[in-house]
mmCIF file of C-alpha atoms in Angstrom:
data_model
loop_
_atom_site.group_PDB
_atom_site.id
_atom_site.type_symbol
_atom_site.label_atom_id
_atom_site.label_comp_id
_atom_site.label_asym_id
_atom_site.label_seq_id
_atom_site.Cartn_x
_atom_site.Cartn_y
_atom_site.Cartn_z
ATOM 1 C CA MET E 1 -0.949 81.282 -10.822
ATOM 2 C CA SER E 2 -1.233 80.059 -7.266
ATOM 3 C CA LEU E 3 -3.891 81.364 -4.862
ATOM 4 C CA LYS E 4 -1.239 83.400 -3.053
ATOM 5 C CA HIS E 5 -0.204 85.086 -6.285
ATOM 6 C CA CYS E 6 -3.843 85.776 -7.189
ATOM 7 C CA LEU E 7 -4.475 87.458 -3.831
ATOM 8 C CA LEU E 8 -1.340 89.555 -4.205
ATOM 9 C CA ALA E 9 -2.416 90.641 -7.680
ATOM 10 C CA ALA E 10 -5.850 91.596 -6.319
ATOM 11 C CA SER E 11 -4.263 93.652 -3.519
ATOM 12 C CA VAL E 12 -2.223 95.571 -6.089
ATOM 13 C CA ALA E 13 -5.451 96.271 -8.000
ATOM 14 C CA ILE E 14 -6.939 97.853 -4.864
ATOM 15 C CA MET E 15 -3.852 100.003 -4.298
ATOM 16 C CA TRP E 16 -3.842 101.169 -7.907
ATOM 17 C CA GLY E 17 -7.596 101.740 -7.997
ATOM 18 C CA LEU E 18 -7.432 104.141 -5.059
ATOM 19 C CA ASN E 19 -4.374 105.769 -6.613
ATOM 20 C CA PHE E 20 -6.574 107.574 -9.157
ATOM 21 C CA LEU E 21 -8.166 109.512 -6.315
ATOM 22 C CA ALA E 22 -4.698 110.401 -5.051
ATOM 23 C CA ILE E 23 -3.658 111.606 -8.522
ATOM 24 C CA ASP E 24 -6.809 113.735 -8.780
ATOM 25 C CA LEU E 25 -5.979 115.389 -5.474
ATOM 26 C CA SER E 26 -2.391 116.097 -6.528
ATOM 27 C CA LEU E 27 -3.413 117.554 -9.909
ATOM 28 C CA ALA E 28 -5.445 120.182 -8.078
ATOM 29 C CA GLN E 29 -2.114 121.714 -6.974
ATOM 30 C CA PHE E 30 0.554 120.663 -9.477
ATOM 31 C CA PRO E 31 0.584 120.728 -13.305
ATOM 32 C CA PRO E 32 0.697 117.216 -14.824
ATOM 33 C CA PHE E 33 4.224 117.055 -16.244
ATOM 34 C CA LEU E 34 5.737 118.523 -13.088
ATOM 35 C CA LEU E 35 3.741 116.052 -11.002
ATOM 36 C CA VAL E 36 5.250 113.130 -12.930
ATOM 37 C CA ALA E 37 8.730 114.563 -12.354
ATOM 38 C CA LEU E 38 8.051 114.987 -8.615
ATOM 39 C CA ARG E 39 6.603 111.501 -8.304
ATOM 40 C CA PHE E 40 9.680 109.797 -9.690
ATOM 41 C CA ALA E 41 12.215 112.226 -8.225
ATOM 42 C CA LEU E 42 11.024 111.219 -4.761
ATOM 43 C CA LEU E 43 11.902 107.648 -5.715
ATOM 44 C CA ALA E 44 15.039 108.281 -7.775
ATOM 45 C CA ILE E 45 16.970 110.253 -5.160
ATOM 46 C CA PRO E 46 16.874 107.580 -2.397
ATOM 47 C CA ALA E 47 17.413 104.891 -5.044
ATOM 48 C CA LEU E 48 20.649 106.464 -6.240
ATOM 49 C CA LEU E 49 21.853 107.171 -2.698
ATOM 50 C CA PHE E 50 20.858 104.077 -0.758
ATOM 51 C CA VAL E 51 19.556 101.256 -2.979
ATOM 52 C CA PRO E 52 22.054 98.957 -4.741
ATOM 53 C CA LYS E 53 21.434 98.481 -8.440
ATOM 54 C CA PRO E 54 19.486 95.260 -9.113
ATOM 55 C CA ASP E 55 21.156 92.440 -10.971
ATOM 56 C CA VAL E 56 19.288 93.265 -14.173
ATOM 57 C CA ARG E 57 20.521 94.385 -17.589
ATOM 58 C CA ALA E 58 20.444 98.150 -17.968
ATOM 59 C CA ARG E 59 18.289 97.987 -21.094
ATOM 60 C CA TRP E 60 15.430 96.364 -19.160
ATOM 61 C CA ILE E 61 15.670 98.954 -16.373
ATOM 62 C CA ILE E 62 15.583 101.750 -18.955
ATOM 63 C CA GLY E 63 12.791 100.077 -20.924
ATOM 64 C CA TYR E 64 10.714 99.534 -17.797
ATOM 65 C CA GLY E 65 11.308 103.133 -16.708
ATOM 66 C CA LEU E 66 10.398 104.551 -20.129
ATOM 67 C CA GLY E 67 7.283 102.408 -20.545
ATOM 68 C CA PHE E 68 5.799 101.985 -17.086
ATOM 69 C CA GLY E 69 7.184 105.201 -15.662
ATOM 70 C CA LEU E 70 7.555 107.966 -18.207
ATOM 71 C CA LEU E 71 5.102 107.117 -21.018
ATOM 72 C CA GLN E 72 2.301 105.744 -18.857
ATOM 73 C CA PHE E 73 2.129 108.609 -16.400
ATOM 74 C CA LEU E 74 2.987 111.373 -18.850
ATOM 75 C CA PHE E 75 -0.134 110.528 -20.877
ATOM 76 C CA LEU E 76 -2.299 109.559 -17.894
ATOM 77 C CA TYR E 77 -1.638 112.756 -15.931
ATOM 78 C CA TRP E 78 -2.022 114.811 -19.099
ATOM 79 C CA ALA E 79 -5.360 113.122 -19.809
ATOM 80 C CA MET E 80 -6.704 113.678 -16.282
ATOM 81 C CA ALA E 81 -5.590 117.306 -16.301
ATOM 82 C CA ALA E 82 -7.374 117.681 -19.662
ATOM 83 C CA GLY E 83 -10.654 116.454 -18.205
ATOM 84 C CA MET E 84 -10.549 112.653 -18.060
ATOM 85 C CA PRO E 85 -12.580 111.611 -14.961
ATOM 86 C CA ALA E 86 -10.582 109.616 -12.413
ATOM 87 C CA GLY E 87 -12.945 106.636 -12.444
ATOM 88 C CA LEU E 88 -13.115 106.411 -16.236
ATOM 89 C CA ALA E 89 -9.336 106.828 -16.478
ATOM 90 C CA SER E 90 -8.941 103.795 -14.224
ATOM 91 C CA LEU E 91 -10.978 101.809 -16.755
ATOM 92 C CA VAL E 92 -9.435 102.974 -20.030
ATOM 93 C CA LEU E 93 -5.891 102.586 -18.684
ATOM 94 C CA GLN E 94 -6.562 98.870 -18.332
ATOM 95 C CA ALA E 95 -6.240 98.553 -22.085
ATOM 96 C CA SER E 96 -2.692 97.717 -20.987
ATOM 97 C CA GLY E 97 -3.981 94.155 -20.436
ATOM 98 C CA PRO E 98 -4.812 93.444 -24.094
ATOM 99 C CA PHE E 99 -1.804 95.483 -25.212
ATOM 100 C CA THR E 100 0.488 93.389 -22.989
ATOM 101 C CA VAL E 101 -0.931 90.118 -24.312
ATOM 102 C CA LEU E 102 -0.473 91.251 -27.921
ATOM 103 C CA LEU E 103 3.073 92.486 -27.298
ATOM 104 C CA GLY E 104 3.911 89.272 -25.442
ATOM 105 C CA MET E 105 2.583 87.251 -28.362
ATOM 106 C CA THR E 106 4.553 89.349 -30.871
ATOM 107 C CA PHE E 107 7.902 89.797 -29.158
ATOM 108 C CA LEU E 108 8.066 87.035 -26.534
ATOM 109 C CA ARG E 109 6.292 84.398 -28.652
ATOM 110 C CA GLU E 110 3.852 83.694 -25.818
ATOM 111 C CA LYS E 111 1.029 81.487 -27.061
ATOM 112 C CA VAL E 112 -2.505 82.879 -27.094
ATOM 113 C CA ARG E 113 -5.458 80.494 -27.197
ATOM 114 C CA GLY E 114 -8.322 81.148 -29.585
ATOM 115 C CA SER E 115 -10.792 81.571 -26.717
ATOM 116 C CA GLN E 116 -8.410 83.984 -25.029
ATOM 117 C CA MET E 117 -8.191 86.075 -28.189
ATOM 118 C CA ALA E 118 -12.007 86.130 -28.386
ATOM 119 C CA PHE E 119 -12.199 87.610 -24.879
ATOM 120 C CA LEU E 120 -9.518 90.162 -25.757
ATOM 121 C CA LEU E 121 -11.546 91.240 -28.783
ATOM 122 C CA LEU E 122 -14.558 91.611 -26.482
ATOM 123 C CA ALA E 123 -12.489 93.870 -24.208
ATOM 124 C CA MET E 124 -11.351 95.969 -27.146
ATOM 125 C CA ALA E 125 -14.976 96.240 -28.277
ATOM 126 C CA GLY E 126 -15.836 97.568 -24.812
ATOM 127 C CA LEU E 127 -13.101 100.189 -25.116
ATOM 128 C CA ALA E 128 -14.477 101.136 -28.523
ATOM 129 C CA VAL E 129 -17.907 101.677 -26.938
ATOM 130 C CA VAL E 130 -16.385 103.924 -24.265
ATOM 131 C CA GLY E 131 -14.438 105.798 -26.934
ATOM 132 C CA TRP E 132 -17.584 106.300 -28.997
ATOM 133 C CA GLN E 133 -19.351 107.747 -25.962
ATOM 134 C CA ARG E 134 -16.413 110.121 -25.524
ATOM 135 C CA PHE E 135 -16.532 111.114 -29.199
ATOM 136 C CA ASP E 136 -19.291 113.658 -28.576
ATOM 137 C CA SER E 137 -16.671 116.394 -28.607
ATOM 138 C CA HIS E 138 -12.962 116.819 -29.309
ATOM 139 C CA ALA E 139 -12.399 117.978 -25.730
ATOM 140 C CA SER E 140 -13.574 114.675 -24.264
ATOM 141 C CA PHE E 141 -12.195 112.357 -26.959
ATOM 142 C CA LEU E 142 -8.620 113.668 -26.653
ATOM 143 C CA PRO E 143 -8.275 112.649 -22.975
ATOM 144 C CA PHE E 144 -9.559 109.199 -23.961
ATOM 145 C CA LEU E 145 -6.825 108.855 -26.608
ATOM 146 C CA LEU E 146 -4.181 110.134 -24.188
ATOM 147 C CA THR E 147 -5.227 107.533 -21.629
ATOM 148 C CA LEU E 148 -4.975 104.804 -24.281
ATOM 149 C CA ALA E 149 -1.443 106.004 -25.043
ATOM 150 C CA GLY E 150 -0.647 105.688 -21.336
ATOM 151 C CA ALA E 151 -2.007 102.133 -21.384
ATOM 152 C CA PHE E 152 0.308 101.246 -24.252
ATOM 153 C CA GLY E 153 3.248 102.662 -22.301
ATOM 154 C CA TRP E 154 2.268 100.442 -19.357
ATOM 155 C CA ALA E 155 2.221 97.418 -21.682
ATOM 156 C CA ILE E 156 5.744 98.215 -22.894
ATOM 157 C CA GLY E 157 6.841 98.398 -19.256
ATOM 158 C CA ASN E 158 5.205 95.032 -18.543
ATOM 159 C CA ILE E 159 7.173 93.362 -21.326
ATOM 160 C CA CYS E 160 10.481 94.867 -20.172
ATOM 161 C CA ASN E 161 9.636 93.901 -16.594
ATOM 162 C CA ARG E 162 8.936 90.345 -17.730
ATOM 163 C CA GLN E 163 12.244 90.166 -19.599
ATOM 164 C CA ALA E 164 14.186 91.451 -16.601
ATOM 165 C CA HIS E 165 13.397 88.229 -14.648
ATOM 166 C CA THR E 166 14.322 90.048 -11.477
ATOM 167 C CA THR E 167 14.543 88.464 -8.056
ATOM 168 C CA GLU E 168 14.753 91.977 -6.553
ATOM 169 C CA PRO E 169 11.467 93.644 -7.530
ATOM 170 C CA VAL E 170 11.672 96.537 -5.072
ATOM 171 C CA LYS E 171 15.160 97.450 -6.282
ATOM 172 C CA LEU E 172 13.964 97.285 -9.877
ATOM 173 C CA THR E 173 10.999 99.531 -9.056
ATOM 174 C CA MET E 174 13.262 102.061 -7.370
ATOM 175 C CA TRP E 175 15.841 102.081 -10.144
ATOM 176 C CA MET E 176 13.368 102.319 -13.005
ATOM 177 C CA SER E 177 12.249 105.601 -11.415
ATOM 178 C CA VAL E 178 15.659 107.122 -12.232
ATOM 179 C CA VAL E 179 14.692 107.279 -15.918
ATOM 180 C CA SER E 180 11.801 109.761 -15.675
ATOM 181 C CA PRO E 181 12.541 112.826 -13.455
ATOM 182 C CA VAL E 182 15.030 114.770 -15.597
ATOM 183 C CA PRO E 183 13.208 114.380 -18.950
ATOM 184 C CA MET E 184 9.871 115.199 -17.309
ATOM 185 C CA LEU E 185 11.271 118.276 -15.525
ATOM 186 C CA ILE E 186 12.684 119.573 -18.797
ATOM 187 C CA LEU E 187 9.357 118.908 -20.533
ATOM 188 C CA SER E 188 7.505 120.663 -17.710
ATOM 189 C CA LEU E 189 9.672 123.775 -17.940
ATOM 190 C CA LEU E 190 9.289 123.887 -21.731
ATOM 191 C CA VAL E 191 5.549 123.216 -21.908
ATOM 192 C CA GLU E 192 4.104 124.382 -18.593
ATOM 193 C CA GLY E 193 6.629 127.160 -18.071
ATOM 194 C CA PRO E 194 8.787 128.235 -15.110
ATOM 195 C CA GLN E 195 6.105 130.612 -13.833
ATOM 196 C CA ARG E 196 3.442 127.911 -13.554
ATOM 197 C CA VAL E 197 5.946 125.490 -12.039
ATOM 198 C CA GLY E 198 6.950 128.028 -9.390
ATOM 199 C CA ALA E 199 3.346 128.976 -8.621
ATOM 200 C CA SER E 200 2.457 125.347 -7.892
ATOM 201 C CA PHE E 201 4.711 125.396 -4.818
ATOM 202 C CA VAL E 202 2.818 128.361 -3.341
ATOM 203 C CA GLY E 203 0.008 127.524 -0.927
ATOM 204 C CA LEU E 204 1.178 124.043 0.040
ATOM 205 C CA THR E 205 -0.039 124.683 3.596
ATOM 206 C CA THR E 206 -3.633 125.222 2.441
ATOM 207 C CA SER E 207 -6.136 122.372 2.462
ATOM 208 C CA THR E 208 -5.686 121.876 -1.289
ATOM 209 C CA GLY E 209 -1.933 121.813 -0.910
ATOM 210 C CA LEU E 210 -1.966 119.385 2.003
ATOM 211 C CA TRP E 211 -4.315 117.018 0.189
ATOM 212 C CA ALA E 212 -2.071 117.251 -2.873
ATOM 213 C CA ILE E 213 0.955 116.295 -0.779
ATOM 214 C CA ALA E 214 -0.971 113.416 0.795
ATOM 215 C CA GLY E 215 -1.960 112.200 -2.662
ATOM 216 C CA LEU E 216 1.656 112.403 -3.825
ATOM 217 C CA VAL E 217 2.857 110.430 -0.792
ATOM 218 C CA TYR E 218 0.235 107.735 -1.431
ATOM 219 C CA THR E 219 1.245 107.538 -5.097
ATOM 220 C CA VAL E 220 4.939 107.192 -4.267
ATOM 221 C CA VAL E 221 4.836 104.879 -1.244
ATOM 222 C CA ILE E 222 1.724 102.731 -1.698
ATOM 223 C CA ALA E 223 1.040 102.706 -5.419
ATOM 224 C CA THR E 224 4.622 102.730 -6.715
ATOM 225 C CA ILE E 225 6.959 101.166 -4.142
ATOM 226 C CA LEU E 226 4.569 98.622 -2.658
ATOM 227 C CA GLY E 227 2.179 98.062 -5.558
ATOM 228 C CA SER E 228 4.702 98.110 -8.385
ATOM 229 C CA GLY E 229 7.143 96.057 -6.325
ATOM 230 C CA ILE E 230 4.584 93.282 -5.852
ATOM 231 C CA TRP E 231 3.583 93.560 -9.526
ATOM 232 C CA SER E 232 7.228 93.183 -10.621
ATOM 233 C CA TRP E 233 7.594 90.138 -8.385
ATOM 234 C CA LEU E 234 4.487 88.553 -9.936
ATOM 235 C CA MET E 235 5.528 89.387 -13.510
ATOM 236 C CA SER E 236 8.924 87.770 -12.982
ATOM 237 C CA ARG E 237 7.320 84.478 -11.888
ATOM 238 C CA ASN E 238 4.316 84.170 -14.192
ATOM 239 C CA PRO E 239 3.594 84.692 -17.900
ATOM 240 C CA ALA E 240 2.875 88.336 -18.709
ATOM 241 C CA GLY E 241 -0.468 87.443 -20.258
ATOM 242 C CA VAL E 242 -1.611 85.741 -17.033
ATOM 243 C CA VAL E 243 -0.667 88.536 -14.618
ATOM 244 C CA ALA E 244 -1.649 91.571 -16.708
ATOM 245 C CA PRO E 245 -5.419 90.828 -16.844
ATOM 246 C CA PHE E 246 -5.643 91.175 -13.051
ATOM 247 C CA SER E 247 -5.284 94.898 -13.674
ATOM 248 C CA MET E 248 -8.936 94.758 -14.765
ATOM 249 C CA LEU E 249 -9.880 94.799 -11.096
ATOM 250 C CA VAL E 250 -8.440 98.323 -10.898
ATOM 251 C CA PRO E 251 -11.396 100.059 -12.592
ATOM 252 C CA VAL E 252 -13.840 98.253 -10.307
ATOM 253 C CA VAL E 253 -12.101 99.903 -7.349
ATOM 254 C CA GLY E 254 -11.356 103.154 -9.151
ATOM 255 C CA MET E 255 -14.850 103.773 -10.523
ATOM 256 C CA SER E 256 -16.491 102.790 -7.232
ATOM 257 C CA ALA E 257 -14.199 105.055 -5.219
ATOM 258 C CA ALA E 258 -14.680 107.948 -7.668
ATOM 259 C CA PHE E 259 -18.458 107.530 -7.409
ATOM 260 C CA ILE E 260 -18.418 107.484 -3.593
ATOM 261 C CA VAL E 261 -15.770 110.158 -2.950
ATOM 262 C CA LEU E 262 -15.927 112.448 -5.989
ATOM 263 C CA GLY E 263 -19.518 111.858 -7.026
ATOM 264 C CA GLU E 264 -18.511 110.973 -10.578
ATOM 265 C CA ARG E 265 -21.209 109.602 -12.890
ATOM 266 C CA VAL E 266 -20.862 107.605 -16.084
ATOM 267 C CA SER E 267 -23.337 107.352 -18.921
ATOM 268 C CA PHE E 268 -25.269 104.164 -19.628
ATOM 269 C CA GLY E 269 -23.184 103.582 -22.759
ATOM 270 C CA GLU E 270 -19.917 103.996 -20.833
ATOM 271 C CA LEU E 271 -21.175 101.588 -18.190
ATOM 272 C CA CYS E 272 -21.996 98.983 -20.873
ATOM 273 C CA GLY E 273 -18.540 99.428 -22.362
ATOM 274 C CA ALA E 274 -16.968 99.061 -18.913
ATOM 275 C CA VAL E 275 -18.796 95.768 -18.372
ATOM 276 C CA LEU E 276 -17.555 94.443 -21.738
ATOM 277 C CA VAL E 277 -13.983 95.461 -20.920
ATOM 278 C CA ILE E 278 -13.999 93.820 -17.492
ATOM 279 C CA ILE E 279 -15.617 90.589 -18.754
ATOM 280 C CA GLY E 280 -13.294 90.446 -21.746
ATOM 281 C CA VAL E 281 -10.014 90.929 -19.934
ATOM 282 C CA LEU E 282 -10.875 88.811 -16.909
ATOM 283 C CA GLY E 283 -12.039 86.064 -19.279
ATOM 284 C CA ALA E 284 -8.795 86.350 -21.212
ATOM 285 C CA GLY E 285 -6.869 86.065 -17.951
ATOM 286 C CA VAL E 286 -8.727 82.890 -16.974
ATOM 287 C CA LYS E 287 -8.097 81.349 -20.401
ATOM 288 C CA ALA E 288 -4.423 82.329 -20.256
ATOM 289 C CA ALA E 289 -4.046 80.734 -16.830
ATOM 290 C CA LYS E 290 -5.738 77.564 -18.085
ATOM 291 C CA GLY E 291 -3.441 77.463 -21.104
ATOM 292 C CA ALA E 292 -0.377 77.894 -18.888
ATOM 293 C CA ARG E 293 -1.486 74.938 -16.728
ATOM 294 C CA ILE E 294 -2.006 72.777 -19.811
ATOM 295 C CA LEU E 295 1.437 73.638 -21.179
ATOM 296 C CA ALA E 296 2.999 72.906 -17.795
ATOM 297 C CA ALA E 297 1.261 69.519 -17.667
ATOM 298 C CA GLU E 298 2.399 68.638 -21.190
ATOM 299 C CA ALA E 299 5.971 69.531 -20.287
ATOM 300 C CA VAL E 300 6.019 66.809 -17.613
ATOM 301 C CA VAL E 301 6.713 63.490 -19.353
ATOM 302 C CA PRO E 302 5.959 60.441 -17.186
ATOM 303 C CA VAL E 303 8.814 57.995 -16.819
ATOM 304 C CA ASN E 304 7.989 54.334 -17.390
ATOM 305 C CA VAL E 305 10.333 52.227 -15.307
ATOM 306 C CA GLU E 306 9.789 49.210 -17.491
ATOM 307 C CA ASP E 307 10.784 51.159 -20.603
ATOM 308 C CA GLU E 308 13.813 52.724 -18.954
ATOM 309 C CA ALA E 309 15.597 49.435 -18.191
ATOM 310 C CA PRO E 310 15.517 46.224 -20.285
ATOM 311 C CA ALA E 311 13.684 43.304 -18.812
ATOM 312 C CA PRO E 312 15.982 40.812 -17.046
ATOM 313 C CA LYS E 313 16.691 37.532 -18.800
ATOM 314 C CA ASN E 314 16.406 34.094 -17.206
ATOM 315 C CA GLY E 315 14.927 35.585 -14.063
ATOM 316 C CA THR E 316 18.116 37.518 -13.199
ATOM 317 C CA SER E 317 18.309 41.202 -12.443
ATOM 318 C CA ALA E 318 19.522 43.603 -15.126
ATOM 319 C CA ASP E 319 21.639 45.435 -12.563
ATOM 320 C CA PRO E 320 25.055 43.766 -12.078
ATOM 321 C CA LEU E 321 25.322 45.099 -8.528
ATOM 322 C CA MET E 322 21.991 43.525 -7.653
ATOM 323 C CA ARG E 323 23.123 40.237 -9.226
ATOM 324 C CA ALA E 324 26.286 40.366 -7.194
ATOM 325 C CA GLY E 325 24.363 41.093 -4.031
ATOM 326 C CA SER E 326 21.936 38.252 -4.629
ATOM 327 C CA SER E 327 24.752 35.731 -5.049
ATOM 328 C CA ARG E 328 26.230 36.518 -1.665
ATOM 329 C CA ARG E 329 25.110 34.521 1.337
ATOM 330 C CA SER E 330 24.017 36.643 4.255
ATOM 331 C CA PRO E 331 25.586 36.076 7.673
ATOM 332 C CA ARG E 332 22.240 34.800 8.909
ATOM 333 C CA SER E 333 22.019 32.132 6.167
ATOM 334 C CA SER E 334 25.597 30.932 6.820
ATOM 335 C CA MET E 335 24.693 30.322 10.433
ATOM 336 C CA ASN E 336 21.952 27.969 9.301
#
């Protein structure tokens, strides 16, 4: 990846890290499944009305919408509503990095270096440490598993995004949002119930309601349209295994912001696991980038001019046009 692409990936990490605070604010007003439906409905309606469909196969739009949109946020919002702290959720969700690399290796035949796999195993070990710390009770371990399920959904979306090879990332981001609203609204009505759904729209003018709306706007405009649009653009121009590990910067922002704004604390064991995850996935990203540069260098075969054309015999040129040109007398020589 170029420096420009690296900076863009880092900016997306900042947007997505702060997004966990926005989600926490919105969940104080809306139930999780309804919130997912609202998030993507606010994108789907203008997409259908004003945004032309991107030149991408429908299966990749649907796959991206199901993975990145529906599955990721269904499980993430469910986990946070069930008690997963915003900062810790930003860390565990980054299991999408290793998941993306493994799916890319399995389905896209992307090569994984041995050193890269070692770092990925280190990251998974860090997640295991965090999971063990959460295993103190069923109530805290379930949100951890739900967040992991959301990370796997994100990885599926990454692979579909990669396969789309879009040159219109914003259009793709808008159109993938069409997949989620109707299924999530139906699920919300069935699970959360019409009464709870209706009650969530009462009190929107209170401070809680206004902050919830602000969080929803941030999630839709900044995190989804801008952040996901840039992410799609990067994924279409770089190997999935190189881009995905940049998501490991998200928990650095998310956990720091949750500590400063929400006063969230993590245990010493969770902090150790977080360090292992960040080192592992960032290390895997560096190794993947190095491997991509090596493969690109090997693909360039130097051309040897002497091997391309046979050596001239008897001091004459091998090119008949050059021989013809050399036999002609120039106007200047005829004057002499």
